[in-house]
XYZ file of C-alpha atoms in Angstrom:
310
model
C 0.000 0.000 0.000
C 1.547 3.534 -1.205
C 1.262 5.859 1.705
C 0.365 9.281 0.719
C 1.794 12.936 2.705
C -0.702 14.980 1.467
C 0.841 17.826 4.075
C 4.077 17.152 2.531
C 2.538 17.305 -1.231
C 0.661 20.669 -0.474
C 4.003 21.862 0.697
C 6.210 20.945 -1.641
C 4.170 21.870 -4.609
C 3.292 25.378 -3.238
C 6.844 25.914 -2.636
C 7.582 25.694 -6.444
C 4.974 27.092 -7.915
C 5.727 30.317 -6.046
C 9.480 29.955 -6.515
C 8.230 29.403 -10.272
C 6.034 32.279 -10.338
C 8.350 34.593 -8.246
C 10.935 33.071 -10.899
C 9.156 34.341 -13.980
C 8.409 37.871 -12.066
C 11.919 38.759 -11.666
C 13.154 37.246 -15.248
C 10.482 39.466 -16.870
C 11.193 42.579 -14.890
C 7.501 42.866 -13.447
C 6.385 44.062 -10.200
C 6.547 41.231 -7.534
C 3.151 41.180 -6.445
C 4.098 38.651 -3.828
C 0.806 37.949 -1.860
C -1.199 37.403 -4.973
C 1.690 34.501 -6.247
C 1.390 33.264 -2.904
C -1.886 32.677 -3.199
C -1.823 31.347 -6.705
C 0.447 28.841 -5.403
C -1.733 27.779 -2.201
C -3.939 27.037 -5.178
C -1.708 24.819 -7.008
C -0.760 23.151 -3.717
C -4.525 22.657 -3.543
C -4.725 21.271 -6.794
C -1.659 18.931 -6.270
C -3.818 17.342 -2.892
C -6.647 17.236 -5.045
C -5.355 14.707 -7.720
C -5.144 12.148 -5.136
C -8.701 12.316 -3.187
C -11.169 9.629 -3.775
C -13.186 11.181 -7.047
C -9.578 13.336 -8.165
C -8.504 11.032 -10.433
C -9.951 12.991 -13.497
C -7.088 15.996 -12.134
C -4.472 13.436 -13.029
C -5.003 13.447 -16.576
C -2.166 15.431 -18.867
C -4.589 18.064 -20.021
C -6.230 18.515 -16.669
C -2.981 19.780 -15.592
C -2.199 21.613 -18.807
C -5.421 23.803 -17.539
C -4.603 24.402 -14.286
C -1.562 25.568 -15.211
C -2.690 27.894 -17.112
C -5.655 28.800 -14.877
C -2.631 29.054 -12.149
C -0.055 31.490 -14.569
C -3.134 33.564 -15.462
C -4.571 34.278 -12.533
C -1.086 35.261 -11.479
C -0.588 37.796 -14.328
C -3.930 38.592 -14.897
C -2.979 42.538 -14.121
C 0.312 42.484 -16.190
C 0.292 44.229 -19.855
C 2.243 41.207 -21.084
C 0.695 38.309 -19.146
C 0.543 35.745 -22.389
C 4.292 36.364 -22.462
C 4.564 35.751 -18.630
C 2.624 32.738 -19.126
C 4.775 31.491 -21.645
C 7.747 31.902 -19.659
C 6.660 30.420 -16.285
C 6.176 27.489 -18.853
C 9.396 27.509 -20.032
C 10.604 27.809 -15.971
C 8.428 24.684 -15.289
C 9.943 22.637 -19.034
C 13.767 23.446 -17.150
C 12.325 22.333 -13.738
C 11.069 19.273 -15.358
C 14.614 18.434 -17.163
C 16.188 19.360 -14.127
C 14.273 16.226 -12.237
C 14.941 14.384 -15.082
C 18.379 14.554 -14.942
C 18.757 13.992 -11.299
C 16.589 11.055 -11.730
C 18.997 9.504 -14.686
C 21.893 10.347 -12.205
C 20.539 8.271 -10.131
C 20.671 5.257 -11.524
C 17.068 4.327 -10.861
C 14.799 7.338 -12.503
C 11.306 5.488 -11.670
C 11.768 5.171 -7.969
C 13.503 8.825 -7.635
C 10.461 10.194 -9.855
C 7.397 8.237 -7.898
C 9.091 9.596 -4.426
C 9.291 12.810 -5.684
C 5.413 12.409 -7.240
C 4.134 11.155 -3.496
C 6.270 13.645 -1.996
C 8.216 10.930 -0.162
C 11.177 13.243 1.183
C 12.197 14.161 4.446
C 11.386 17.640 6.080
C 14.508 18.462 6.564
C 15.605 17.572 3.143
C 12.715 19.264 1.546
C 13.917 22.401 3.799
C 16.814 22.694 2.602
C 16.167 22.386 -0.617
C 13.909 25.137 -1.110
C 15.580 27.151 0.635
C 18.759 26.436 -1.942
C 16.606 26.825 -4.901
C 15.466 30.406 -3.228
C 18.798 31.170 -2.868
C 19.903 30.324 -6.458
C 17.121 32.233 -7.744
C 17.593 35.284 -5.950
C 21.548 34.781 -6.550
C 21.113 34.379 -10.373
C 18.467 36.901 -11.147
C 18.907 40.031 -8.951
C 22.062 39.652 -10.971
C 20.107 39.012 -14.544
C 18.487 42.383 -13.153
C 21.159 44.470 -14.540
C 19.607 46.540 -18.112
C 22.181 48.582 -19.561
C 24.421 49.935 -16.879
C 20.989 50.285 -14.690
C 19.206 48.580 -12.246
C 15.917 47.492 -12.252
C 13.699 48.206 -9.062
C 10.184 48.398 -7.344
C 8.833 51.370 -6.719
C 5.678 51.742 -4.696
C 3.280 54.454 -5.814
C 1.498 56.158 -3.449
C -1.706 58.778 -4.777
C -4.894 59.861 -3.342
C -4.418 56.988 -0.806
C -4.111 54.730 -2.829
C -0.545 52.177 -3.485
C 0.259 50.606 -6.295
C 3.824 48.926 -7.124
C 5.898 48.997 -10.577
C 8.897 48.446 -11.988
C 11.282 51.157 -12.788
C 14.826 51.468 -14.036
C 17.459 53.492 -12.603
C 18.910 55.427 -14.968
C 21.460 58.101 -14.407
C 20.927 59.734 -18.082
C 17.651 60.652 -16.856
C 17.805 64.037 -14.868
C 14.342 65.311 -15.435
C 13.988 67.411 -11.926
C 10.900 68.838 -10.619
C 11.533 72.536 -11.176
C 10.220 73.914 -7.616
C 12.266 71.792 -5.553
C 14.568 70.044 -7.976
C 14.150 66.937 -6.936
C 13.726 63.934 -9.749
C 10.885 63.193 -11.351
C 9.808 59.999 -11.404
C 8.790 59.298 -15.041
C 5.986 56.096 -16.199
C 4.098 55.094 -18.582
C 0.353 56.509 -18.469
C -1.146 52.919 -18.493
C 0.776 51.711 -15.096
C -1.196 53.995 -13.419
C -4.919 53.396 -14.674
C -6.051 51.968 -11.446
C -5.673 55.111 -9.595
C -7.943 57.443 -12.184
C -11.882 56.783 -12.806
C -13.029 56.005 -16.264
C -13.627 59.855 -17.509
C -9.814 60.413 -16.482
C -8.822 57.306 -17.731
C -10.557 58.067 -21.335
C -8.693 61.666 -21.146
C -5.528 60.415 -20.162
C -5.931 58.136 -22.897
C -6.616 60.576 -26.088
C -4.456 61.929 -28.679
C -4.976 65.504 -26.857
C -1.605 68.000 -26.051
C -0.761 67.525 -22.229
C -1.916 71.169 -21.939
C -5.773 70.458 -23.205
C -5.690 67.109 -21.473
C -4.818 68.806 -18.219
C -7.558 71.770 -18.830
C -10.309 68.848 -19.467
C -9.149 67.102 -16.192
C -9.596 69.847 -13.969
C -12.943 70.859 -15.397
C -14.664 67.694 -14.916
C -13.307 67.724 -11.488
C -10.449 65.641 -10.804
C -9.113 65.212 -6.792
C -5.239 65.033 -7.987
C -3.323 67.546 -8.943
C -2.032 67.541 -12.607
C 0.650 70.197 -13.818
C 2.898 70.642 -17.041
C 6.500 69.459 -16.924
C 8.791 70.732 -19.337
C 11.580 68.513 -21.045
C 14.414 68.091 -23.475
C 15.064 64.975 -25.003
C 16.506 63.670 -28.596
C 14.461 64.873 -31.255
C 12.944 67.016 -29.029
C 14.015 70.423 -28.190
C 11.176 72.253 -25.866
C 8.665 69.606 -24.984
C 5.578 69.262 -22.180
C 5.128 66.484 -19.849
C 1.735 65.670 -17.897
C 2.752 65.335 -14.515
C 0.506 64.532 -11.261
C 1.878 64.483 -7.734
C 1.986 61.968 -5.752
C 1.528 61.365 -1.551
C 5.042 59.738 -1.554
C 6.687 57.301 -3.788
C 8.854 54.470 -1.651
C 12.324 52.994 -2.870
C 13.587 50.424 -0.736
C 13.083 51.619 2.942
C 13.273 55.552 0.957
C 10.321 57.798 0.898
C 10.265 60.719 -1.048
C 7.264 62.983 -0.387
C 5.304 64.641 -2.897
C 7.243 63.714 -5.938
C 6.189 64.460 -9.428
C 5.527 61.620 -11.791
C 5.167 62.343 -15.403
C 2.944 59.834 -17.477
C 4.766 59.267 -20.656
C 2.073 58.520 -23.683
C 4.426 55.697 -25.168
C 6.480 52.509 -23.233
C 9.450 53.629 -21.997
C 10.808 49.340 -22.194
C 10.747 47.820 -25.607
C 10.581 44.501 -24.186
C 8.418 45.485 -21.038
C 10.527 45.035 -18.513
C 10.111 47.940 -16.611
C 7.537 50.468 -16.388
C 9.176 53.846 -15.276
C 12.543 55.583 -15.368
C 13.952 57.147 -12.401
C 17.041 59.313 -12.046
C 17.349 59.777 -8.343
C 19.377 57.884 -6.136
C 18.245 54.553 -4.880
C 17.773 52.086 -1.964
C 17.265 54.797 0.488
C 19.959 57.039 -0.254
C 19.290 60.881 -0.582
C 18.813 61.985 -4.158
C 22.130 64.366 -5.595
C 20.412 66.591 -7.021
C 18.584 67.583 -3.103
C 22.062 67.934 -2.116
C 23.657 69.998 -4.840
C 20.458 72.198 -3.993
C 21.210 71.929 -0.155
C 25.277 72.704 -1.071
C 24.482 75.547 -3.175
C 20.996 77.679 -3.718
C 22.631 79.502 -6.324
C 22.090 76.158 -8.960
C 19.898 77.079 -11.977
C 17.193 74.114 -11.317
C 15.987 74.978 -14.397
C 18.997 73.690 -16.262
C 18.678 69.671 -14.999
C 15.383 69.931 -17.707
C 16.222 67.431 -19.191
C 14.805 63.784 -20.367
């Protein structure tokens, strides 16, 4: 009689579809929204326990699984603007994870019996401890490092408007020095569609036209809008005197790093060809005080002004 661990099989297969999911996160570059992959892989744990209940035999069939996991992938990147390519790539994750078992299992000189104990979940705590805590480890080794774009870094940035939060990913990049020309400090600068949860659907559909900034800003504030919209103005190539729609924000948090009332200007067009980031941000990260707040501090005679630039 094959004894079955069902706390063991929950266990183990939440533990990799979250490292899976949390995986295909970080290789994409998206925001780690880490409570709703937690609970996508609670669901696949679920699923897992369910395969081997008295009427769960059906959830043992090769396309049964094929659905859940794309029920599981979906539901995990349901608010991503790429999620088909997410999907595609947590199935590529799972393919390596799969020839990964199967070469253990060849290495071990008897693949069925290392492949039915991993199936039933046979392994000891301890062992199955440590090694998701070593696959965790690897991941976070090998990606944080595959997190490097172009002499930048990529990071999450929470959002904070109108009491409301909202997390994206955002590259650090020193060419950008767009400042905030009251205070100087750096505008934070995304693309208009990571912020559609935070506007209703008249601001959304104005935000959304092929309108200047300046007549999208004038419509906003005549039907009423809570936040407060201005016109940033920018340099960039191609582009010699240029306006930005900006709102401010409550805060915006990097790392343990607040930074109060910063303006964030919604670009019309993706600032990541591939989508791996969201935003740009020229300040200075994990916590750290941005230069251009000291070069202010240092010297009040600084022509804010000239840091316009994109």
């Amino acid at each position: 009689m094959t004894v079955i661990y069902v706390d063991r099989i929950f266990f183990l297969n939440t533990v990799l579809d979250y490292l899976l999911l949390l995986a295909t996160a970080r290789l994409a570059g998206t925001p780690l929204r880490r409570k709703r992959l937690l609970l996508c892989a609670v669901v696949g744990g679920c699923y897992a326990v369910a395969v081997f209940l008295p009427h769960g035999a059906w959830l043992a069939h090769p396309f049964a699984k094929l659905l859940s996991g794309v029920a599981i992938a979906f539901l995990a990147f349901a608010k991503e603007p790429r999620r088909y390519r997410l999907m595609l790539l947590f199935f590529l994750l799972s393919a390596a994870l799969a020839g990964l078992v199967l070469a253990l299992g060849l290495a071990s000189g008897s693949p069925r019996v290392f492949f039915s104990r991993i199936y039933y979940a046979d392994i000891s705590w301890p062992m199955l401890l440590l090694a998701a805590t070593g696959f965790y480890l690897l991941l976070q080794l090998v990606f944080r490092q595959g997190a490097r774009h172009g002499g930048g870094e990529l990071m999450d940035v929470t959002v904070h408007i109108g009491g409301k939060e909202h997390s994206v990913r955002v590259l650090h990049d020193t060419g950008n020095t767009l400042r905030d020309p009251v205070n100087a400090q750096p505008v934070l600068v995304l693309e208009r569609r990571a912020l559609h949860e935070f506007w209703t659907s008249d601001e959304v559909q104005i935000l959304s036209g092929d309108a200047p900034p300046e007549e999208k800003m004038a419509r906003l504030y005549r039907q009423g809008t809570r936040y407060h919209f201005s016109l940033l103005p920018y340099r960039s190539v191609g582009v010699a005197d240029g306006l930005l729609l900006a709102v401010r924000s409550d805060y915006i948090r990097i790392g343990r790093k607040k930074y109060p009332r910063t303006l964030i200007a919604l670009s019309d067009h993706a600032v990541s060809d591939g989508g791996g980031y969201q935003g740009l941000w020229g300040g200075e990260e994990r916590g750290e005080e941005c230069h251009a707040q000291k070069v202010a501090a240092e010297d009040p005679a600084v022509d804010h002004t000239a840091q316009w630039a994109g």
